[in-house]
C-alpha positions as a printed Julia matrix, in Angstrom:
266×3 Matrix{Float64}:
  -2.68   15.98  -23.63
  -4.62   13.07  -25.18
  -1.31   11.17  -25.16
  -0.71   11.54  -21.8
  -4.36   10.73  -20.76
  -4.26    7.57  -22.74
  -1.17    6.28  -21.33
  -2.36    7.4   -17.77
  -5.62    5.35  -18.74
  -3.91    2.02  -19.61
  -2.22    2.12  -16.13
  -3.35   -0.68  -13.86
  -6.94    0.78  -12.84
  -6.77    0.01   -8.86
  -3.08    1.52   -8.68
  -3.56    4.72  -10.67
  -6.76    5.53   -8.95
  -5.59    4.92   -5.61
  -2.09    6.46   -6.29
  -3.74    9.48   -7.5
  -6.31    9.91   -4.93
  -3.63    9.78   -2.81
  -1.56   12.49   -4.39
  -4.79   15.02   -4.72
  -5.73   14.62   -1.02
  -2.12   14.87    0.29
  -1.45   17.82   -2.09
  -4.76   19.48   -0.94
  -3.52   18.98    2.8
  -0.12   20.59    1.92
  -1.6    23.57    0.16
  -4.39   24.22    3.03
  -7.34   23.39    0.58
  -8.2    20.25    2.49
  -8.1    20.39    6.33
  -5.98   17.57    7.68
  -8.51   17.02   11.09
 -10.82   15.1     8.64
  -8.35   12.7     7.47
  -6.49   11.61   10.2
  -7.34    8.62   12.49
  -8.14    8.82   15.98
 -10.76    6.41   18.06
 -12.46    9.37   19.47
 -14.0    10.22   16.16
 -15.54    6.74   15.64
 -17.68    6.73   18.44
 -18.93    9.87   17.93
 -22.45   10.44   16.49
 -22.79   10.13   13.24
 -19.45    7.88   13.84
 -16.84    9.04   11.32
 -15.94    5.89    9.82
 -14.54    7.23    6.59
 -11.4     7.87    8.83
 -10.43    4.08    8.86
  -9.68    4.45    5.35
  -8.68    8.15    4.86
  -5.88    8.11    7.15
  -3.76    5.62    4.61
  -4.1     8.29    1.87
  -2.04   11.15    3.61
   1.4    11.18    2.69
   4.19   12.93    4.65
   4.79   16.55    3.65
   7.69   18.07    1.33
   9.42   15.42   -0.67
   7.24   12.72    0.55
   4.44   13.83   -1.3
   6.3    12.85   -4.37
   7.98    9.94   -3.21
   5.12    8.23   -1.05
   2.73    8.19   -4.25
   5.59    6.81   -6.39
   6.3     3.95   -3.87
   2.45    3.27   -3.22
   1.8     3.01   -7.25
   4.88    1.08   -7.72
   4.3    -1.63   -5.21
   0.54   -1.68   -5.7
   0.82   -2.05   -9.24
   3.11   -5.08   -8.74
   0.47   -6.62   -6.67
  -2.39   -5.84   -9.16
  -0.59   -7.05  -12.28
   1.14  -10.06  -12.92
   1.2   -11.43   -9.19
  -0.27  -15.2    -8.9
  -1.29  -14.32   -5.74
  -3.64  -11.97   -6.6
  -5.48  -13.29   -9.81
  -8.7   -11.47   -9.01
  -9.48   -7.73   -8.18
 -11.22   -8.69   -5.17
  -8.39  -10.78   -3.83
  -6.32   -7.56   -3.82
  -8.99   -6.07   -2.22
  -9.26   -8.41    0.43
  -5.34   -7.95    0.88
  -5.48   -4.38    1.52
  -8.48   -4.58    3.92
  -6.67   -7.01    6.12
  -3.35   -5.57    5.92
  -4.86   -1.82    6.47
  -7.25   -3.4     9.36
  -3.98   -5.31   11.0
  -1.88   -1.91   10.94
  -4.95    0.01   12.44
  -5.28   -2.9    15.27
  -1.35   -3.2    16.25
  -1.62    0.91   16.47
  -4.16    0.52   19.34
  -2.54   -2.22   20.9
   1.09   -0.68   20.9
  -0.29    2.6    22.16
   1.9     4.89   19.86
  -0.92    6.83   18.5
  -0.1     7.37   15.0
  -2.74    9.07   13.14
  -1.71    8.51    9.43
  -0.36    4.84    7.91
   0.72    5.28    4.37
   4.36    4.3     5.29
   3.26    1.38    7.13
   0.99    0.52    4.09
   3.91    0.62    1.77
   6.25   -1.48    3.89
   3.59   -4.11    4.18
   3.19   -4.19    0.26
   6.83   -4.29   -0.15
   7.28   -7.27    1.98
   4.42   -8.84   -0.02
   6.05   -8.36   -3.33
   9.46   -9.12   -2.43
   8.27  -12.39   -0.96
   7.91  -13.56   -4.51
  11.45  -12.6    -5.81
  13.12  -15.16   -4.14
  16.96  -15.44   -5.56
  16.7   -11.82   -7.23
  18.93   -9.27   -6.46
  18.42   -5.63   -5.78
  20.77   -2.35   -5.5
  19.83   -0.27   -2.22
  22.18    2.6    -1.31
  24.88    1.36   -3.32
  24.66   -2.21   -1.55
  23.69   -5.16   -3.41
  21.43   -7.54   -1.68
  18.52  -10.38   -1.68
  15.19   -8.79   -2.77
  13.88  -10.08    0.29
  15.86   -8.09    2.4
  14.8    -4.87    1.0
  11.83   -4.33    3.48
  14.26   -4.69    6.4
  16.83   -1.95    4.44
  13.9     0.27    4.35
  13.5     0.27    8.0
  17.0     1.01    8.95
  17.28    3.58    6.22
  14.9     5.69    8.68
  17.64    5.98   11.46
  19.53    8.43    9.1
  17.38   10.92    8.98
  15.68   13.16   11.62
  12.29   11.99   13.11
  12.92    8.51   11.3
  12.99    6.36   14.96
   9.2     6.91   14.94
   8.82    6.48   11.1
  10.47    3.1    11.89
   8.29    2.24   14.78
   5.26    3.19   12.4
   6.69    1.03    9.5
   6.9    -2.01   11.83
   3.33   -2.21   11.96
   3.36   -2.67    8.15
   6.08   -5.24    8.44
   3.8    -7.28   11.03
   0.51   -6.71    8.97
   2.45   -8.16    5.73
   4.25  -10.92    7.7
   0.77  -12.25    9.4
  -0.92  -12.32    5.95
   1.82  -14.11    4.43
   1.78  -16.47    7.31
  -2.02  -17.28    7.34
  -2.32  -17.38    3.32
   0.99  -19.26    2.44
   3.24  -20.45    5.31
   0.74  -22.05    7.17
  -1.27  -23.94    4.1
   2.06  -24.83    2.65
   4.28  -25.95    5.65
   1.99  -26.07    8.51
  -0.45  -28.82    7.11
  -3.43  -26.2     7.42
  -5.45  -24.09    5.24
  -5.76  -20.65    4.03
  -7.2   -19.1     7.31
  -8.23  -15.76    5.69
  -9.68  -16.73    2.2
 -11.06  -14.04    0.12
 -14.62  -13.8     1.13
 -17.61  -14.94   -1.35
 -19.67  -11.79   -0.68
 -16.67   -9.56   -1.65
 -16.55  -11.41   -4.84
 -19.99  -10.9    -5.68
 -19.92   -7.52   -4.9
 -16.89   -6.92   -7.18
 -18.7    -8.87  -10.03
 -21.9    -6.71   -9.53
 -20.07   -3.5    -9.62
 -17.77   -4.62  -12.84
 -21.31   -5.21  -14.33
 -22.83   -2.25  -13.39
 -19.76   -0.31  -14.9
 -19.59   -2.49  -18.15
 -23.54   -1.79  -18.61
 -23.22    2.07  -17.92
 -19.87    2.98  -19.32
 -18.99    0.09  -21.92
 -16.34   -1.25  -19.52
 -13.48   -0.16  -17.46
  -9.96    0.72  -19.51
  -7.69   -2.41  -19.26
  -4.47   -2.36  -18.31
  -1.43   -2.71  -20.62
  -0.62   -6.23  -19.23
   3.08   -5.59  -18.22
   4.19   -5.24  -14.47
   5.62   -1.97  -13.65
   9.35   -2.14  -14.59
   9.06   -5.66  -15.84
   9.32   -8.85  -13.76
  11.4   -10.7   -11.61
  13.67   -8.24   -9.87
  12.31   -5.35  -11.62
  10.82   -2.05  -10.45
   9.72   -1.43   -6.97
  12.54   -2.85   -5.01
  15.62   -0.9    -6.27
  16.82   -2.97   -9.19
  19.06   -1.69  -11.74
  16.69   -2.88  -14.23
  13.72   -0.88  -12.68
  12.38    1.87  -14.85
  11.26    5.62  -13.67
  12.7     8.91  -13.38
  14.2     8.35   -9.95
  17.93    6.99   -8.92
  17.78    3.64   -7.5
  18.76    4.89   -4.12
  15.73    6.45   -3.73
  13.1     4.28   -5.11
  12.45    1.86   -2.06
  13.05    4.68    0.71
   9.41    4.65    1.59
  10.07    7.23    4.24
   7.23    9.48    5.6
   6.29   10.78    8.74
   3.07   10.82   10.67
   0.7    14.29    9.88
   0.27   16.44   13.19
């Protein structure tokens, strides 16, 4: 038990915390311990008094029922850990926090304007992170459902595979929100500055950096500092884990690793 806990604490801190919280919340909902109605998103609850603003965040922590409880949590950790550790676009914690805030906010705004009325958004967030991760793997090849393809095609394969499952069309529409959010972030932070002659239109706010530094100083002073990650990306670098490559680690077969399948709750 001590060895398992030690290995757990060596995982990237943000990724392990978010994935663990997602699993606990979703398992509680599946088992009937936690009521799902307190985690789903709906604008109605934001205009109550007091406003239930936690729903803006909690709706991204609910997996699909059944096998999705394991798969969605696995994919969430896989892609998030590749963003947190070893990704040059997110050298600081606040950069990753800002990315998540922007992507999640964009998904919620897109859901409002499209009018589909989705109430949970974890599959969209997973697709957005998969898109961002694979943009850094140009030239890498991955295997997905027995098909070898460029790594940057993986998010589109994840969308297409939904059509093979019952209810997959709605899940595809939900994941399109994530694809839009990931693409918008990439355009505003990399494509436009590098090829459009402009600048990063959504830099990490300085106030967020100060908040993160203050929180780190408080934790270090109170508890002696947080556990450090092992310093390796999940499954290695390049075309490794999370994209279905043969070189990726983990207990699941390659054909399952990047399905990213999930359905909205309710």
